[in-house]
Every structure is written in C-alpha cells, then in structure tokens.
mmCIF file of C-alpha atoms in Angstrom:
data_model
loop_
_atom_site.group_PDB
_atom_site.id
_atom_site.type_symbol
_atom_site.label_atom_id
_atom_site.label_comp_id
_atom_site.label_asym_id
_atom_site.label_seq_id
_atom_site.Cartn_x
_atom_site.Cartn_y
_atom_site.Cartn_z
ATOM 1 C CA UNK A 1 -102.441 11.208 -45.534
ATOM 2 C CA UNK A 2 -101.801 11.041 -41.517
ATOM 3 C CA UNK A 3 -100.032 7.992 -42.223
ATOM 4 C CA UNK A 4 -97.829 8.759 -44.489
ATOM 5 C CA UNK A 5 -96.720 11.974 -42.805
ATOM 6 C CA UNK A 6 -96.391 10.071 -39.500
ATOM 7 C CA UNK A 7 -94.055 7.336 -41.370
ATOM 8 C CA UNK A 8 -92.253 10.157 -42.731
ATOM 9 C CA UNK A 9 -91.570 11.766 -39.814
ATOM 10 C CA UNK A 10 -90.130 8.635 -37.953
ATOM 11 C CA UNK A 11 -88.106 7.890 -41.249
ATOM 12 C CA UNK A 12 -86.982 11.316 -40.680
ATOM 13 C CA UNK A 13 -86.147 10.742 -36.783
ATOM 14 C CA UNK A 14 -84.320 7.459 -37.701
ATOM 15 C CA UNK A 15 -81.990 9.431 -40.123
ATOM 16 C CA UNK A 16 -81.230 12.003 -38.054
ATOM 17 C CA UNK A 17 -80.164 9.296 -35.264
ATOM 18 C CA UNK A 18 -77.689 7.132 -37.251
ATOM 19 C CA UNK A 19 -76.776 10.587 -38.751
ATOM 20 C CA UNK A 20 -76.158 11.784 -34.725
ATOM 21 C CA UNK A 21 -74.770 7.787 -34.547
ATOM 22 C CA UNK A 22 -72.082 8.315 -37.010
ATOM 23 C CA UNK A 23 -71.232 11.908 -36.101
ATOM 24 C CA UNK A 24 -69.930 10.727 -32.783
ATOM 25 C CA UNK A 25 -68.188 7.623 -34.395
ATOM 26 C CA UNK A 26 -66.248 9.866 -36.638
ATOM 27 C CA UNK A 27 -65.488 12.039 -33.559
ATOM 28 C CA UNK A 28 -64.690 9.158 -31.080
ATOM 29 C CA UNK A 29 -62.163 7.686 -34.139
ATOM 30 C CA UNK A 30 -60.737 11.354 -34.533
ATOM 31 C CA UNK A 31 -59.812 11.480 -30.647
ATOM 32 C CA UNK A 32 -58.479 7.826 -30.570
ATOM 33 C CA UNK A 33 -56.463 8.820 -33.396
ATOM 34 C CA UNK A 34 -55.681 12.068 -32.123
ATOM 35 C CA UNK A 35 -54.563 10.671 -28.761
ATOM 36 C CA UNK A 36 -52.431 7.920 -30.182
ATOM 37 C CA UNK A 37 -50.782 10.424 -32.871
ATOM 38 C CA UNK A 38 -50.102 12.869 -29.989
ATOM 39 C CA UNK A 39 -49.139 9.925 -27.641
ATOM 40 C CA UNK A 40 -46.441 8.920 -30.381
ATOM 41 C CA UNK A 41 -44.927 12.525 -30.782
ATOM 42 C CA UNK A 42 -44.583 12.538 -27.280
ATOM 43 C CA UNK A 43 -42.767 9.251 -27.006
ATOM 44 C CA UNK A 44 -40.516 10.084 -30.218
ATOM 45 C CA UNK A 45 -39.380 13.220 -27.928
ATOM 46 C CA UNK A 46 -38.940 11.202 -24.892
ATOM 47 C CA UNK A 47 -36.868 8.764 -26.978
ATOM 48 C CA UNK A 48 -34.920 11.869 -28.415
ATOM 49 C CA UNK A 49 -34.367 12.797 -24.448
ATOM 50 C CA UNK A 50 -33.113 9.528 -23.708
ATOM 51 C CA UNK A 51 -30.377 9.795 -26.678
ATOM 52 C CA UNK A 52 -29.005 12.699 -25.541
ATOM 53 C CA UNK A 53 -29.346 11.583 -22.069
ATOM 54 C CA UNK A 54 -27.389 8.846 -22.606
ATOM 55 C CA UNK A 55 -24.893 9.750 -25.300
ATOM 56 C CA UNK A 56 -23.960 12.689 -22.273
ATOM 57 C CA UNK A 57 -22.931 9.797 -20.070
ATOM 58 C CA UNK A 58 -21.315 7.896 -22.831
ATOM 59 C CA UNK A 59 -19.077 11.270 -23.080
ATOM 60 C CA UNK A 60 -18.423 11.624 -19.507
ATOM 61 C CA UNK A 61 -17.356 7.664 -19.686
ATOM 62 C CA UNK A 62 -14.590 8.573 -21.264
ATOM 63 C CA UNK A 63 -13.453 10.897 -19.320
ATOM 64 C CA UNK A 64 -11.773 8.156 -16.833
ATOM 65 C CA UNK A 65 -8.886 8.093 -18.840
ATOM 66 C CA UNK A 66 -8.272 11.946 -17.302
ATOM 67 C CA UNK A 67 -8.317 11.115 -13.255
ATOM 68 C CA UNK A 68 -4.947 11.389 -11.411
ATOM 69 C CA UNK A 69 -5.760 7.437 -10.122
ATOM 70 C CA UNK A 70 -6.122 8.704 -6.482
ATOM 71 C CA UNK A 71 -9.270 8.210 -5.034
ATOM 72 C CA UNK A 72 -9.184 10.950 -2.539
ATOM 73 C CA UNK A 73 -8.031 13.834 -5.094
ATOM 74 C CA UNK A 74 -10.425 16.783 -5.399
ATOM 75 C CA UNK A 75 -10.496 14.952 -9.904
ATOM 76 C CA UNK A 76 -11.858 11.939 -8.246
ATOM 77 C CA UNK A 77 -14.041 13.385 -5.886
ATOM 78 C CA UNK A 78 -15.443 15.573 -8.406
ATOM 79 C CA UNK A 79 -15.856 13.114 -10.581
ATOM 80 C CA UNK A 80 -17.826 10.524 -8.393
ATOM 81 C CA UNK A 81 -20.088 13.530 -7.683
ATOM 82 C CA UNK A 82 -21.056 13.768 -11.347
ATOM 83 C CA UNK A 83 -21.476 9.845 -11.785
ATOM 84 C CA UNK A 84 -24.229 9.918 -8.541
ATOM 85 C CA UNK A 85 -26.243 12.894 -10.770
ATOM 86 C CA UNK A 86 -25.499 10.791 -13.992
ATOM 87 C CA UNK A 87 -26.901 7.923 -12.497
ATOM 88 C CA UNK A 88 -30.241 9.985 -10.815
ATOM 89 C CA UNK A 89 -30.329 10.754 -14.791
ATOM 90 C CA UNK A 90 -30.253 7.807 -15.652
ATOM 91 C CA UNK A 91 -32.844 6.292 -13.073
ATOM 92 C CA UNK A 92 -35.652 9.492 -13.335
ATOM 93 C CA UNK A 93 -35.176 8.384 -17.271
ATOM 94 C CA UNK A 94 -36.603 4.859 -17.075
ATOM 95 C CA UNK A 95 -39.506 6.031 -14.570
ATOM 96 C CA UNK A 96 -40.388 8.526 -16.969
ATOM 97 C CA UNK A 97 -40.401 5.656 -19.789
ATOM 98 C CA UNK A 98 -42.137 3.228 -17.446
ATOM 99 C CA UNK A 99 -44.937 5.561 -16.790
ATOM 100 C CA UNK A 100 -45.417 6.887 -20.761
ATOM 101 C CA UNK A 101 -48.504 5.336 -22.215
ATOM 102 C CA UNK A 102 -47.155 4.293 -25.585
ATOM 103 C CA UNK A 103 -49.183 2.529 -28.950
ATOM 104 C CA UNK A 104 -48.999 -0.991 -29.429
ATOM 105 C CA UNK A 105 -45.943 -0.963 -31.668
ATOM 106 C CA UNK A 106 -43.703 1.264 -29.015
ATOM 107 C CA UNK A 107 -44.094 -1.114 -26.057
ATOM 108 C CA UNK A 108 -41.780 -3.759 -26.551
ATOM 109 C CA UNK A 109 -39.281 -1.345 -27.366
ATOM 110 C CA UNK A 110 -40.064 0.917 -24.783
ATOM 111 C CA UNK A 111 -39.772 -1.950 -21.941
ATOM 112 C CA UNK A 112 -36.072 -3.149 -24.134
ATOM 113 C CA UNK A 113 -35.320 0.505 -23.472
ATOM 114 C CA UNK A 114 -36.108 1.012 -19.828
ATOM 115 C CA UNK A 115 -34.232 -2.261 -19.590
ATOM 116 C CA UNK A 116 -31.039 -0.900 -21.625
ATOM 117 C CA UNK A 117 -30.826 2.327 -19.554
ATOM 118 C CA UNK A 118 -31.284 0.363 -15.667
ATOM 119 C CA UNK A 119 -28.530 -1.840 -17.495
ATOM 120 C CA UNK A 120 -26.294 0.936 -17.318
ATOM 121 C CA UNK A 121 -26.884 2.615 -14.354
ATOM 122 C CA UNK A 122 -25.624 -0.669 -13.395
ATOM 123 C CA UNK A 123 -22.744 -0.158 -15.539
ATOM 124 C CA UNK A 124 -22.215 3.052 -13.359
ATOM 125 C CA UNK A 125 -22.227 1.667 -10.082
ATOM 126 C CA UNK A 126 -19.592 -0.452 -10.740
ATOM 127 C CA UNK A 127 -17.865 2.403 -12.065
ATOM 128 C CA UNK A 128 -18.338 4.131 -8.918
ATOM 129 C CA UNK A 129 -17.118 1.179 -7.355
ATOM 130 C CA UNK A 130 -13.510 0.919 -8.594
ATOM 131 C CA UNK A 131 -13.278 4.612 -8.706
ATOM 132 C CA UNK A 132 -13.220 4.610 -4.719
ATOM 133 C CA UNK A 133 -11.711 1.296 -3.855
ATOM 134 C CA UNK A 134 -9.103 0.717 -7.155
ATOM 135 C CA UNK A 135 -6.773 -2.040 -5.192
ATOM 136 C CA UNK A 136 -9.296 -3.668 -3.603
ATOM 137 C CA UNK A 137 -9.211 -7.556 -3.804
ATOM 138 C CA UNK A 138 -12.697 -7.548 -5.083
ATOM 139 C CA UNK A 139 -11.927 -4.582 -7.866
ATOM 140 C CA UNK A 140 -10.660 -7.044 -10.633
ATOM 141 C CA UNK A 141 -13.751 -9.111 -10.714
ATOM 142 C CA UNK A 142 -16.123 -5.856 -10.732
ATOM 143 C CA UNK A 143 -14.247 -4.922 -14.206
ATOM 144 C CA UNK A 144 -14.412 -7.994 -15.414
ATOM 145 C CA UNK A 145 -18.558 -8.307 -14.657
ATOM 146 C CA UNK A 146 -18.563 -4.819 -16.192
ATOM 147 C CA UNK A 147 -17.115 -5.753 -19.190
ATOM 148 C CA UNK A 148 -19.623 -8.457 -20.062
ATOM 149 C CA UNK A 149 -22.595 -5.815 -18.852
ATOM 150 C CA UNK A 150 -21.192 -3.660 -21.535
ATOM 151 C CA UNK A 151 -21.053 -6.105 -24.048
ATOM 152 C CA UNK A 152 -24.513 -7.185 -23.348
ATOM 153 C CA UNK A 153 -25.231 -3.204 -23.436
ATOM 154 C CA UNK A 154 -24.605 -3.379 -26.443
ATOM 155 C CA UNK A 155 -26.310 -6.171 -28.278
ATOM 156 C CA UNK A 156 -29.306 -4.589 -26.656
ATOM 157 C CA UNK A 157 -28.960 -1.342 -28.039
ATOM 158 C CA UNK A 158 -28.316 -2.792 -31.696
ATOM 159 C CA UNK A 159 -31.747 -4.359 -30.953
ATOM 160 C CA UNK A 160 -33.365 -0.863 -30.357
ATOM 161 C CA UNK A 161 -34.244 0.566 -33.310
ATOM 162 C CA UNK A 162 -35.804 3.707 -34.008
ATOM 163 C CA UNK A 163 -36.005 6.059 -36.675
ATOM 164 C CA UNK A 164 -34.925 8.979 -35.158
ATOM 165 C CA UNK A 165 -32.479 7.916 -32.480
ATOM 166 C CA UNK A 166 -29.467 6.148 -32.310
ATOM 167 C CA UNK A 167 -29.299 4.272 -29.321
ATOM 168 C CA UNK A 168 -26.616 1.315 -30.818
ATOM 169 C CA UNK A 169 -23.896 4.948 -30.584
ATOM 170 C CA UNK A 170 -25.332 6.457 -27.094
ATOM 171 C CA UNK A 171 -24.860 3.286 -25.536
ATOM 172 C CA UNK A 172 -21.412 2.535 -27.084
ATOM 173 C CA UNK A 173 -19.122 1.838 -23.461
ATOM 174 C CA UNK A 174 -16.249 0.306 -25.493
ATOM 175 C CA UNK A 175 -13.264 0.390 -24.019
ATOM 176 C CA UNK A 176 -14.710 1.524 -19.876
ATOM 177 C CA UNK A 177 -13.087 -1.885 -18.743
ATOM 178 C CA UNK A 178 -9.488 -0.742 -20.031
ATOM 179 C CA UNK A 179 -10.476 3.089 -19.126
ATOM 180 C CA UNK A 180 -10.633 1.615 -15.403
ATOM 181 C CA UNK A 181 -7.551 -0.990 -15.456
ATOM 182 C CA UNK A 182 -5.585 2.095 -16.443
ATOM 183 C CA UNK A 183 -6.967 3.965 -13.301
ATOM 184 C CA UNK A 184 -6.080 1.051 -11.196
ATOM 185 C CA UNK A 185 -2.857 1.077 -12.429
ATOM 186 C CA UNK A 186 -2.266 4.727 -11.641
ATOM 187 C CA UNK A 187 -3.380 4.255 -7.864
ATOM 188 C CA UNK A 188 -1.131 1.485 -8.328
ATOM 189 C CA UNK A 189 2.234 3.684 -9.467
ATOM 190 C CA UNK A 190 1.201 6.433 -6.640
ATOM 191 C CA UNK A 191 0.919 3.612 -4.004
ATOM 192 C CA UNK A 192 4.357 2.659 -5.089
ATOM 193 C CA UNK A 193 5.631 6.079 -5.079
ATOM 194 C CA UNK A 194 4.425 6.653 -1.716
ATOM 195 C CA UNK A 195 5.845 4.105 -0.377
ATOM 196 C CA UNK A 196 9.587 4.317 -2.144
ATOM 197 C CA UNK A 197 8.901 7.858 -0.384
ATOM 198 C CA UNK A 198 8.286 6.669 2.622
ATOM 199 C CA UNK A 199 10.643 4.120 2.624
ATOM 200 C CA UNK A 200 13.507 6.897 1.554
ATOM 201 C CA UNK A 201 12.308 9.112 4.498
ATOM 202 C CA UNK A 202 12.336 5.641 7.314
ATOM 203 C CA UNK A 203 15.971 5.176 5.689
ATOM 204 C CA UNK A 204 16.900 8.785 6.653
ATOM 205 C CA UNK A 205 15.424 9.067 9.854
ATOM 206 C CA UNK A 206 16.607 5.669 11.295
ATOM 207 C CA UNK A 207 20.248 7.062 9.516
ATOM 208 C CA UNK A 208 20.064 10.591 11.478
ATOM 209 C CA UNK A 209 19.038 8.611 14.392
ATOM 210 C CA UNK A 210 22.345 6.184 14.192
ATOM 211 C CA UNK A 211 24.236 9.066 14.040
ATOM 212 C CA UNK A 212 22.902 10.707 17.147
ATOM 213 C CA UNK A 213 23.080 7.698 18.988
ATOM 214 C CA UNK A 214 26.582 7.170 17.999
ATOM 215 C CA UNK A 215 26.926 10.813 19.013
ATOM 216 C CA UNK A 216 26.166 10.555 21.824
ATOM 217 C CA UNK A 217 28.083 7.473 22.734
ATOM 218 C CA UNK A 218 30.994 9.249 21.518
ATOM 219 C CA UNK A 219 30.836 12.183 23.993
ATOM 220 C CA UNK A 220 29.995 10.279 26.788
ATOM 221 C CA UNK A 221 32.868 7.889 26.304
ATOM 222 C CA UNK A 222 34.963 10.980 25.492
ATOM 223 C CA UNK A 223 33.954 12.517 29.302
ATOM 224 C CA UNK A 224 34.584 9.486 30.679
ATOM 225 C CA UNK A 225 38.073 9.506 29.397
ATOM 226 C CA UNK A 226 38.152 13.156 29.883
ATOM 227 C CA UNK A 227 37.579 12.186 33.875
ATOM 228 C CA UNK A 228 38.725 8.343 35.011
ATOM 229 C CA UNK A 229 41.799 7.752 36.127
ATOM 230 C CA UNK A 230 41.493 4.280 36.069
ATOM 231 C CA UNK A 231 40.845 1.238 33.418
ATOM 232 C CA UNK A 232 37.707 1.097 31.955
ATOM 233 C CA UNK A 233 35.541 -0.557 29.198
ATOM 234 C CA UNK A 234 33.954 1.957 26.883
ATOM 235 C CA UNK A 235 31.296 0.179 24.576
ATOM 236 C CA UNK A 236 30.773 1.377 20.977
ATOM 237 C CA UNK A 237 28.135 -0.981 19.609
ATOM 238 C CA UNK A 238 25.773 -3.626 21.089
ATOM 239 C CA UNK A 239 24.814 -6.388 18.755
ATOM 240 C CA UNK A 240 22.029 -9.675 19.468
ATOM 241 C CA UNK A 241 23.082 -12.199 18.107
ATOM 242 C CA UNK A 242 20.813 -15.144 19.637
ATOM 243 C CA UNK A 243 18.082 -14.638 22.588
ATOM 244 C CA UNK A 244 21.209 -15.070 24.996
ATOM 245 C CA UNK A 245 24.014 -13.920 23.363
ATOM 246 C CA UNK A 246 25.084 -10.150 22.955
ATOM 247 C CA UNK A 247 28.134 -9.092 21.268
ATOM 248 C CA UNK A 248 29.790 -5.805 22.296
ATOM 249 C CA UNK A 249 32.148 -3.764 20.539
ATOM 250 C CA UNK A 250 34.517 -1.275 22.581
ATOM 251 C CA UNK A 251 37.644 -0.776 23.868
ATOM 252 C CA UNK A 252 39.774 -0.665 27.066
ATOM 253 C CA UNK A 253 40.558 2.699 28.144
ATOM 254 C CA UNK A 254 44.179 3.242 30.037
ATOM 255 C CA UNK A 255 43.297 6.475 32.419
ATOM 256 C CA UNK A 256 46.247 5.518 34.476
ATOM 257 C CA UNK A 257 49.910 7.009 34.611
ATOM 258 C CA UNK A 258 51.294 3.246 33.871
ATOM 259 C CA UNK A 259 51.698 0.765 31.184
ATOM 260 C CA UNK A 260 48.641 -1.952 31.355
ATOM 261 C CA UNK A 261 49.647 -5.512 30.598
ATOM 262 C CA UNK A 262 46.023 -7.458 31.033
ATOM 263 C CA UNK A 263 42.910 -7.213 32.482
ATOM 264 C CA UNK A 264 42.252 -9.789 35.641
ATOM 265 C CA UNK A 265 38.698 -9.460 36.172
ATOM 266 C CA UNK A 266 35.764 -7.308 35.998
ATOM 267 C CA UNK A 267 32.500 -6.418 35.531
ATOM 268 C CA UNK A 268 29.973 -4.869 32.741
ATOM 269 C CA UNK A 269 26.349 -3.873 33.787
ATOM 270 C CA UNK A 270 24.608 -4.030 30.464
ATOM 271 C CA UNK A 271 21.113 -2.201 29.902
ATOM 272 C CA UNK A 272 19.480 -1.789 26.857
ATOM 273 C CA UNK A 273 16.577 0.557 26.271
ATOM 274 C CA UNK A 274 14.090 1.297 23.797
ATOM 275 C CA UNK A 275 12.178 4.603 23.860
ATOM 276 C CA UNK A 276 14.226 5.535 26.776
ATOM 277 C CA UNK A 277 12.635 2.614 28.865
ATOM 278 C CA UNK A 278 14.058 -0.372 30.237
ATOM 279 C CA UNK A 279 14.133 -3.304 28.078
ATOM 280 C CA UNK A 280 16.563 -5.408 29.462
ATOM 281 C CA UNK A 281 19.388 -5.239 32.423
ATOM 282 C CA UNK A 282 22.351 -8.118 33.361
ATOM 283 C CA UNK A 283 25.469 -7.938 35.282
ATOM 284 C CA UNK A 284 27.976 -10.030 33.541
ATOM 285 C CA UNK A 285 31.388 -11.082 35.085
ATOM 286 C CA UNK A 286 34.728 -11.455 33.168
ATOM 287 C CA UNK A 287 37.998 -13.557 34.189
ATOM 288 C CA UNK A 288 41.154 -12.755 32.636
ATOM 289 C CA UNK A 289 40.693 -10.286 29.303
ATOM 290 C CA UNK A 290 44.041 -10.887 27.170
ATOM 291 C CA UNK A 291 44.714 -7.684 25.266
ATOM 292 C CA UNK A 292 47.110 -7.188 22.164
ATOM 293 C CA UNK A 293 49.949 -5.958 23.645
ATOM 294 C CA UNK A 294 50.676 -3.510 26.358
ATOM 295 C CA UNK A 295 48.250 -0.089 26.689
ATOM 296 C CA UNK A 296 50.012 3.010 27.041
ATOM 297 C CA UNK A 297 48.945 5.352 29.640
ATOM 298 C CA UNK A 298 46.050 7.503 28.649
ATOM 299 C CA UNK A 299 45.504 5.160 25.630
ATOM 300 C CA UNK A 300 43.304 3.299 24.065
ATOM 301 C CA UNK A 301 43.178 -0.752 22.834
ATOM 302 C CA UNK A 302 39.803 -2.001 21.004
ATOM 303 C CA UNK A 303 38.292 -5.329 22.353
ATOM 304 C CA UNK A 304 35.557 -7.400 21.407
ATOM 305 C CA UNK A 305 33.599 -9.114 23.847
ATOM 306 C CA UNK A 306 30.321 -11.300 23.916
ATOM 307 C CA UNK A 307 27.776 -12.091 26.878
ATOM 308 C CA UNK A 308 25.872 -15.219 27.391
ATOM 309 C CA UNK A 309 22.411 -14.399 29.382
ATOM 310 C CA UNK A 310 22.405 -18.060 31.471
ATOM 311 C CA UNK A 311 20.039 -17.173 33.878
ATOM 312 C CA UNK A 312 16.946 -17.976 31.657
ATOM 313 C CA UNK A 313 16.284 -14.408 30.238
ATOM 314 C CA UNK A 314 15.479 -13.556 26.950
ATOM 315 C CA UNK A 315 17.243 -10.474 25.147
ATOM 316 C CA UNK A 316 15.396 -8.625 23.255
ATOM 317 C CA UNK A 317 15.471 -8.061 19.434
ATOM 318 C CA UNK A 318 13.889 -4.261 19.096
ATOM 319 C CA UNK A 319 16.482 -1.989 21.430
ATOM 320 C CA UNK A 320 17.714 1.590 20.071
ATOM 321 C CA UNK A 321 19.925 2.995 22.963
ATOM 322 C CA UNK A 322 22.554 0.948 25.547
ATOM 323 C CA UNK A 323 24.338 1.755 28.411
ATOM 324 C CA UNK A 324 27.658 -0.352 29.323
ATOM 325 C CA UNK A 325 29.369 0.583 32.773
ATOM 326 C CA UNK A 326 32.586 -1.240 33.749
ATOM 327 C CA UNK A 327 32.522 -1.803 37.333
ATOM 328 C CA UNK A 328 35.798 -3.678 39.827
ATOM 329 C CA UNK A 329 38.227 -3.855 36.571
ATOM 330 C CA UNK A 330 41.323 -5.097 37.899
ATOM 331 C CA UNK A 331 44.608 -5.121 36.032
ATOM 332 C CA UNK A 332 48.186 -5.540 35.991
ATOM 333 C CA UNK A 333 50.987 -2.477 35.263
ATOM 334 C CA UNK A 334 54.258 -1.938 34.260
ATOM 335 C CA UNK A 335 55.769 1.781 35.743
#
C-alpha cells in the first residue's frame, strides 16, 4: 500500500510539473505574441507619421512656384528656413524607423522606407541648392540630377506598400524640376531688369555729366571771350582717335578791334584729365592755320584741328575733362 501511494504521489508531482511546464509556455507564447502585436501597432503608427510627414513636404514642394525668384528676398529666405526644419523632419524620421524593432514581414519595407525618405532629403538639398545660387553654372545639372532622384523616388514609393498608408501619393515630387527652372527663370528676368535699370541710370548719369562738362566749357570759353583782347583758340571737344592722334574741335576767337585774315603760328598746351588728375599733357606747335574767310572783330570762325603725339607717348583712351590753352598765336589784320 506504501508503494502505491508513493507512485501516486510522484505521478502526481510529474503532472503538476508539465502542468507548471505548459503554464509558462502558454504565457511565454502570449508575451511573444503580445510584444510582436504591440510592436506592429506601433510601427503601423510610425508608418502613419511618416505619411503625413512626408505628404507635408510634398505640399510645401509646391509651393516654389510662389517665390519672387530672388534669393535674398525675405519669400526666399523664409522659405529656405522651412526646407532646413523640413529636412531635420525628414532625417529624425528615418532614425526613428532605423531604431523601431519591427516583425519579420515589416523589415524589408521598413529599410525600402528609411531608404525612400534619406532619398528625399536628398531631393531637398538640392532644392536648397538652386534656391540660393539659381544662375549658377553648376545649377542646371543639380535640376537635372534632381529630376532623375525624383523619378527614382518614385518607383520606390510604388514599391512600398502598406495597407494603411499611401506612400506612392506622399512621395509624388512631379513636376519640382520645372517648379525650379521657373524660379531660375525669374532670378533670370530680375537680373535683366536690374541691369536695363542700371544701364538706364549709367546712360543718365554719363548724359548729366556731358552736359556739365560741356557747361562748363561753355562758360569758361565765354570769360575768356568776355576778357582777351587778342586771338585765341577756344576748344569745344577733344576726340582720340589713335594712341597719337587727338582731334580737337573749336574755334578761333577774334578779341581784337581788326579784321583777321590767317593765323601764322601758334601754340596749344593740351591736358587731359580724368577724375580731376593728370592723365596726359603735350605742347603742340602749329604753322600757318588757313581760315574760311576773314574774322570780324569780336567774332568767331570754327576750326578743326588734329595733334600727332611724336615724341613716343601714348594718349590715353579713358579721359572725362580737357583743358586747351592757346599760347604765342600770331596773325595777320586788316584795319
């Protein structure tokens, strides 16, 4: 009888172990099933995060087409300020991703994901790129690798499919190459405006300024007149026409009480300036100046005359201001 209560007893014992055995097999299967069931609502959210994530820069894409085209407009420089948070967005995204812990079935998608969403944050920087340099030499082949990046985009998000999420729409960047072209060309037009604008203004200032100077040259021929009462050469307009050679235009001024018949001889010191310095200075002599007919007294007979520089000087091209003084003029007179 104290055998078979001792059998029963360890029959008993053995139950109660596989019965302990399976308990904590059922429980270890219910938390491996728990944790993967929980693990895959998690991701599904994540995944629901990056859709919204990315359909939000997908939006803001588009919104290229609204910039003025100048890179250092406050539109621009707002603009570029969102794109550096879009692409932290973008970057905190795939870590977060990268560092889920995701069933068997999720992780090839999950690494094709990560691997969309880097792709464009690349997309981005290029962006970023053209949006602060738009006529740089280098700009049209950026577009052009960003328009295969977001063709590629988009055969891998075609690829990603999940059932709640529509990643083949968020990642959609149709179009951003021709969104960007049309902000080059805008930078493009204002360039050009500036510099008709510029131009316009260079055309009116150097205009106001040849007035002035011929201003000037007016009244101070006009007080020489006003005060000689001799023969003398009054320049109007100073010409280069060859490193050597400067043509003058003028006229001979009669400040005496007589009729003048010719000029014998005399002689012009010639100094050009620029910026009111010295850029060149010759003393040319004339021989015998034939005039058109006879000057009356206190009158006034144009002339042209040239200069030839022989002694080995070169005139200068760039000159804005001349002074031409007539010096030992002889001449002959009728009373």
């Amino acid at each position: 009888m104290m055998n078979e209560s001792a059998e029963a007893q360890s029959a008993q014992k053995r139950r109660n172990i596989l019965i302990a055995v399976a308990v904590v097999l059922v429980a270890a299967l219910a938390g491996v099933f728990f944790y993967f069931h929980t693990a895959d609502s998690r991701y599904a959210e994540k995944c629901k995060e990056a859709e919204t994530v990315t359909t939000d820069v997908r939006d803001f894409l588009m919104e290229v087409d609204d910039l003025k085209g100048d890179p250092d407009g406050d539109d621009v420089k707002e603009y570029l300020d969102r794109l550096s948070k879009a692409e932290t967005n973008l970057d905190k995204l795939a870590g977060d991703l990268k560092s889920m812990r995701v069933s068997g079935k999720n992780e090839g998608r999950n690494q094709a994901l990560v691997e969309a969403i880097l792709l464009e944050k690349d997309i981005l920087t290029d962006t970023e790129t053209v949006l602060k340099a738009p006529t740089d030499a280098k700009t049209a082949d950026v577009i052009g690798k960003l328009k295969g990046k977001a063709s590629e985009l988009d055969e891998r998000a075609a690829k990603l499919t999940f059932e709640t999420v529509d990643f083949a729409a968020a990642l959609k960047l149709d179009g951003l190459d021709d969104r960007l072209k049309g902000y080059v060309k805008k930078k493009e037009a204002l360039d050009a405006q500036k510099k008709a604008e510029a131009e316009r203004k260079a055309r009116e200032a150097a205009e106001a300024k040849r007035k002035a100077q011929q201003k000037k040259i007016e009244d101070r021929n006009q007080t020489l007149m006003n005060t000689t009462s001799d023969v003398i050469y009054l320049a109007t307009n100073v010409k280069r026409t060859s490193p050597s050679r400067l043509d003058i235009d003028g006229f001979f001024y009669n400040g005496t009480p007589n009729r003048v018949v010719s000029v014998d001889d005399m002689m012009l010191d010639v100094t050009l300036y620029k910026d009111g310095e010295v850029v060149y200075s010759q003393v040319f002599t004339f021989g015998k100046i034939s005039l058109g007919g006879w000057i009356p007294s206190h009158d006034r007979q144009g002339s042209h005359l040239w200069v030839n520089d022989n002694n080995g000087a070169t005139i200068p091209e760039d000159f804005d201001d001349f002074v031409i003084e007539a010096a030992n003029v002889h001449w002959t007179y009728y009373r």
